[in-house]
Amino acid sequence: MPTTTLLDARAIQRALQRMASEVVERCGGTADLLLVGIQRRGVELAERIGALIEGAEGTAVPRGKLDITLYRDDLQAIGPRPVVSETRLPPSLDGRTVVIVDDVLYTGRTIRAALDEFADFGRPRRILLCVLVDRGGRELPIQPDIVGLALGTQPGDRVDVLVRELDGRDAVELVREVA
Amino acid sequence: MTDRPILLRGGRVIDPSRGADGQADVLLVGGRVEAVGSGLGAAEGALVVDATGKVVAPGFIDLHVHLREPGQEDLETVATGAMAAAAGGFTAVCAMPNTDPVTDNQAAVGFIVRQAMRAAKARVYPIGALSMGQRGEQLTEFGELIGAGAVAVSDDGRPVASSHLMRTALEYAQVFGIPVADHCEDPTLSQGGAMHEGLVSTRLGLKGIPAAAEEIHVARDVLLAELTGGHVHLCHMSTRGSVELIRRAKERGLRVTAEATPHHFALTHERVEGYDTHAKMNPPLREDADREAIRQALRDGTIDVIATDHAPHHYDAKEREFDLAPNGILGLETALGLAIRELVEPGLLDLPRLVELMSTVPARTFRLPGGTLATGAPADVVVFDPAVRWTVDPSRFFSKSRNTPFGGAELTGRAELTIVGGRVVFQRG
Amino acid sequence: MTSAALGKDLVGLEPLTADQIRLILDTAEPFKEVSERPIKKVPALRGKTIVNLFFENSTRTRISFEFAEKRLSADTVNVATSGSSVAKGETLVDTARNLEAMRIDMVVIRHGASGAARFLGERIRSNVINAGDGKHEHPTQGLLDMLTLRDRFGRLEGLKVAIVGDILHSRVARSNIWGLTKLGAEVAVCGPPSLLPRNVRDLGVTVLPRIEDAIAWADALNVLRLQLERMQAGFIPSLREYNRVFGVTSERLARAPRELAILHPGPMNRGVEIDSDVADGPHSVILPQVTNGVAVRMAVLYLLAGGSPDWRTEAGE
């Protein structure tokens, strides 16, 4: 299966830099800002964007993590080891500006589940969606606010986001199905 | 019909009562054994059966069955039980008295005798209750029971808890020369128990029945046989300890006889795994060492006879929680196949010894007719194929019930023809 | 339908592998957090119907299961024996067939007969969870005890756990023995010999004859409830005598060479198998056990629901 590198480590770094600036711009600063990474790789990306914002703005940016496994609509289809990861959010989301950070946006079902889950934690003032890769193919009316890279893909394609912390290196790769 | 002579030609005739084992013809005339020899001619109009490759033996006698009639005719009747017996190669069975009402009086014994005559399959000898209502308090009228056709007394289904009552029964039975058959179980040790007490009961969380519950009563009965000089017959022995006690009793010349069931020489408590209620019986299936001791005891004669403890139950009585399911399994139609598979095929004993265990010795033990092909003996004969392998299909049982742990099992050896009093009562077709 | 992770039913810990037990314990971790949320509910089992079929009274276990089910958004029905068709003599197999006909997804069963949960599981396609069957197993109790021990000690491997009391009649003891030994803990049992089952050593445990020996040996004591009927049945002379010889008292614990964790599956007989100052003392993890019970049961429900009964495959319907 042919693999194309879409972004290398330096390109990811540049994309995250730009996304961090856009987060601050779109939110009008860092007051009440909460970055929430979606388990698994969204958590690492949120961590890095948070660090970049903190470096630029000189203020602390709180982070959270969210596991949406229990809000999925496809429990039956989960594989042999349905791993549920940690969810850690502040006690209340009321009045906050929440930026959801995820690696790849595809069908939109993960984000739908995340929005449902947020609703059970309170009433944020505003929720934005920030993704490293938007690969198209939406099945729900959900659109990102901040995007690192947008591209069109085929249903059989795979977009892999690799991060140092989990995978040993940074890269975004497109694995194309051979017809 | 009854009077038509039968010639069984060319079979391997095994008759331990005369020490006979060899190819011969058997001629049955007028309900009696007319002759055993080679080249016998068939009389006019005789039924001639080619028994080549088969064994011809005195019909099997089961000293321990439950026929459920009267009281539970939905499980078995005297007629269906006698038919199942015939299909298993048995020409006579002894029916235990734990019916409803209990077979504790002349009329009840007579009823079973009449039902058996009406059925006209295997002979059925009633065993009278030892105590009124099997309540373990007051002796029944042995003389009257025997007069009506009973061949022994027993409270089987439950033990004789009172040693005094057991002693009295053993003493009084000597007036009539009948054995007292006992179900050996100390109820204070076994109460609430559902299986053998051991590793499997511990794992499954089922209340166990220790081997000692049986052995305490075996020891007591042996001592009472010594005290009274009476004949005690120990039902369905299941433990190595019991075997040892019987061995010592016989060495001391006491009148102690004992039986073992096919399931106790074929299965162990491991069979209960998965809470299979078809493995629930009393006495329970024991450990491997117990099964081995039973097998050896059958070989060397410490245990005298194989008896089935045929215990029919309705299918849904076994389809429930293990603790609540009733004890017991069917035995008549699988006994021979199990005995050959478990005892003869492994070389533990040979076919003549098996015929002794299932026919010759049972007849002697309860002083019953049959168990021999001597000239003039009743023409109670089984012809069986000792080598045929067959798969147990409970839906084809002649018994009214289906409760067997051997459904789907492959057994060796099966009755082909069963003759009672010179009449063919079963022919596999 | 069968969940790929655990199979169709949870009947006991004996049939599970160490990996399966670890999966349940690991899955329970994130579920602890769900119970701390402002809205203590996730939609994972939305649309699933679960029957809690309790043939024996057990307020504690039933409530714990019910919370677990509700926090996963399942629809639940409680059936207790009194007032149900069961009290009118319906057999377990008929009860099973009726549940089947009502298209129940899961059944949680508590029953007085050993093997009842397995019996039910073999006869219906719904997932069956054993909430205690006779003297056989109580797997979710075993799991919550293990989770509590793992929380307290950070590990189970090499941990020394003594189970104290009426082992003979205890399904909690059996589930603990299977689960703990599979995960590498050392297990001892301690109680009057009349209340120890035959061949118990063959389950892989040590027998300690005296409570003082258990306290000197163990990292944790799991103190079983002594059923008061045992005295009437002649297994022990009296409750007073039991407390004197086998009771877990603060005087005895004071002589322990290390700080012991004290577990009890409840409900406690204070002053019989355990003294109040021990039950309420600093080493007691009895309340964390209760909290963990909900998380473990959520994990089990969630993992078993990974597959659901497919009614459409039934022939002739």
Short mmCIF file of N, CA and C in Angstrom, two decimals, chain B residues 166-180 220-233 249 252-257 367:
data_model
loop_
_atom_site.label_atom_id
_atom_site.label_comp_id
_atom_site.label_asym_id
_atom_site.label_seq_id
_atom_site.Cartn_x
_atom_site.Cartn_y
_atom_site.Cartn_z
N MET B 166 -32.85 -52.16 61.92
CA MET B 166 -32.07 -52.97 60.97
C MET B 166 -31.75 -54.33 61.59
N ARG B 167 -31.39 -54.31 62.84
CA ARG B 167 -31.08 -55.55 63.53
C ARG B 167 -32.32 -56.46 63.55
N THR B 168 -33.44 -55.87 63.89
CA THR B 168 -34.67 -56.65 63.97
C THR B 168 -35.02 -57.24 62.61
N ALA B 169 -34.88 -56.45 61.58
CA ALA B 169 -35.21 -56.93 60.23
C ALA B 169 -34.31 -58.11 59.85
N LEU B 170 -33.01 -57.97 60.15
CA LEU B 170 -32.07 -59.04 59.81
C LEU B 170 -32.39 -60.32 60.58
N GLU B 171 -32.84 -60.15 61.79
CA GLU B 171 -33.20 -61.34 62.58
C GLU B 171 -34.48 -61.97 62.04
N TYR B 172 -35.49 -61.14 61.83
CA TYR B 172 -36.80 -61.66 61.44
C TYR B 172 -36.78 -62.24 60.03
N ALA B 173 -35.98 -61.65 59.14
CA ALA B 173 -35.93 -62.13 57.76
C ALA B 173 -35.44 -63.57 57.67
N GLN B 174 -34.70 -64.00 58.70
CA GLN B 174 -34.15 -65.37 58.66
C GLN B 174 -35.24 -66.42 58.74
N VAL B 175 -36.38 -66.03 59.29
CA VAL B 175 -37.51 -66.97 59.33
C VAL B 175 -37.87 -67.39 57.91
N PHE B 176 -37.71 -66.42 56.97
CA PHE B 176 -38.16 -66.67 55.59
C PHE B 176 -37.01 -66.90 54.62
N GLY B 177 -35.80 -66.77 55.12
CA GLY B 177 -34.63 -66.98 54.25
C GLY B 177 -34.49 -65.94 53.16
N ILE B 178 -34.88 -64.70 53.45
CA ILE B 178 -34.73 -63.64 52.44
C ILE B 178 -33.67 -62.64 52.89
N PRO B 179 -33.06 -61.97 51.91
CA PRO B 179 -32.09 -60.93 52.26
C PRO B 179 -32.77 -59.62 52.62
N VAL B 180 -32.06 -58.84 53.41
CA VAL B 180 -32.49 -57.47 53.70
C VAL B 180 -31.55 -56.54 52.92
N ARG B 220 -21.83 -50.57 59.88
CA ARG B 220 -22.89 -50.95 60.82
C ARG B 220 -23.60 -52.22 60.36
N ASP B 221 -23.93 -52.25 59.07
CA ASP B 221 -24.67 -53.41 58.55
C ASP B 221 -23.83 -54.69 58.64
N VAL B 222 -22.53 -54.54 58.40
CA VAL B 222 -21.65 -55.70 58.52
C VAL B 222 -21.66 -56.20 59.97
N LEU B 223 -21.58 -55.28 60.91
CA LEU B 223 -21.58 -55.67 62.32
C LEU B 223 -22.90 -56.32 62.70
N LEU B 224 -24.00 -55.78 62.13
CA LEU B 224 -25.31 -56.36 62.45
C LEU B 224 -25.48 -57.72 61.79
N ALA B 225 -24.89 -57.89 60.62
CA ALA B 225 -24.94 -59.22 59.99
C ALA B 225 -24.21 -60.22 60.87
N GLU B 226 -23.12 -59.78 61.46
CA GLU B 226 -22.36 -60.65 62.36
C GLU B 226 -23.18 -60.94 63.63
N LEU B 227 -23.79 -59.90 64.15
CA LEU B 227 -24.57 -60.03 65.38
C LEU B 227 -25.75 -60.98 65.19
N THR B 228 -26.41 -60.87 64.02
CA THR B 228 -27.68 -61.58 63.83
C THR B 228 -27.55 -62.85 63.02
N GLY B 229 -26.47 -62.96 62.24
CA GLY B 229 -26.38 -64.08 61.32
C GLY B 229 -27.26 -63.92 60.10
N GLY B 230 -27.89 -62.76 59.94
CA GLY B 230 -28.78 -62.52 58.81
C GLY B 230 -28.01 -62.18 57.53
N HIS B 231 -28.75 -62.16 56.44
CA HIS B 231 -28.17 -61.85 55.13
C HIS B 231 -28.45 -60.40 54.81
N VAL B 232 -27.41 -59.59 54.81
CA VAL B 232 -27.59 -58.20 54.41
C VAL B 232 -27.06 -58.03 53.00
N HIS B 233 -27.87 -57.36 52.18
CA HIS B 233 -27.47 -57.08 50.79
C HIS B 233 -27.28 -55.57 50.69
N ALA B 249 -15.50 -58.35 55.63
CA ALA B 249 -16.67 -59.09 56.11
C ALA B 249 -16.73 -60.46 55.45
N ARG B 252 -14.38 -62.89 56.80
CA ARG B 252 -14.82 -63.46 58.08
C ARG B 252 -16.05 -64.34 57.89
N GLY B 253 -16.45 -64.57 56.65
CA GLY B 253 -17.53 -65.51 56.37
C GLY B 253 -18.92 -64.99 56.67
N LEU B 254 -19.09 -63.67 56.75
CA LEU B 254 -20.41 -63.13 57.05
C LEU B 254 -21.30 -63.18 55.82
N ARG B 255 -22.60 -63.19 56.07
CA ARG B 255 -23.55 -63.24 54.95
C ARG B 255 -23.82 -61.83 54.46
N VAL B 256 -22.84 -61.32 53.75
CA VAL B 256 -22.93 -59.97 53.20
C VAL B 256 -22.77 -60.07 51.69
N THR B 257 -23.74 -59.55 50.97
CA THR B 257 -23.60 -59.44 49.51
C THR B 257 -23.74 -57.97 49.13
N ARG B 367 -32.04 -65.77 45.54
CA ARG B 367 -32.68 -67.10 45.44
C ARG B 367 -33.83 -67.07 44.43
#
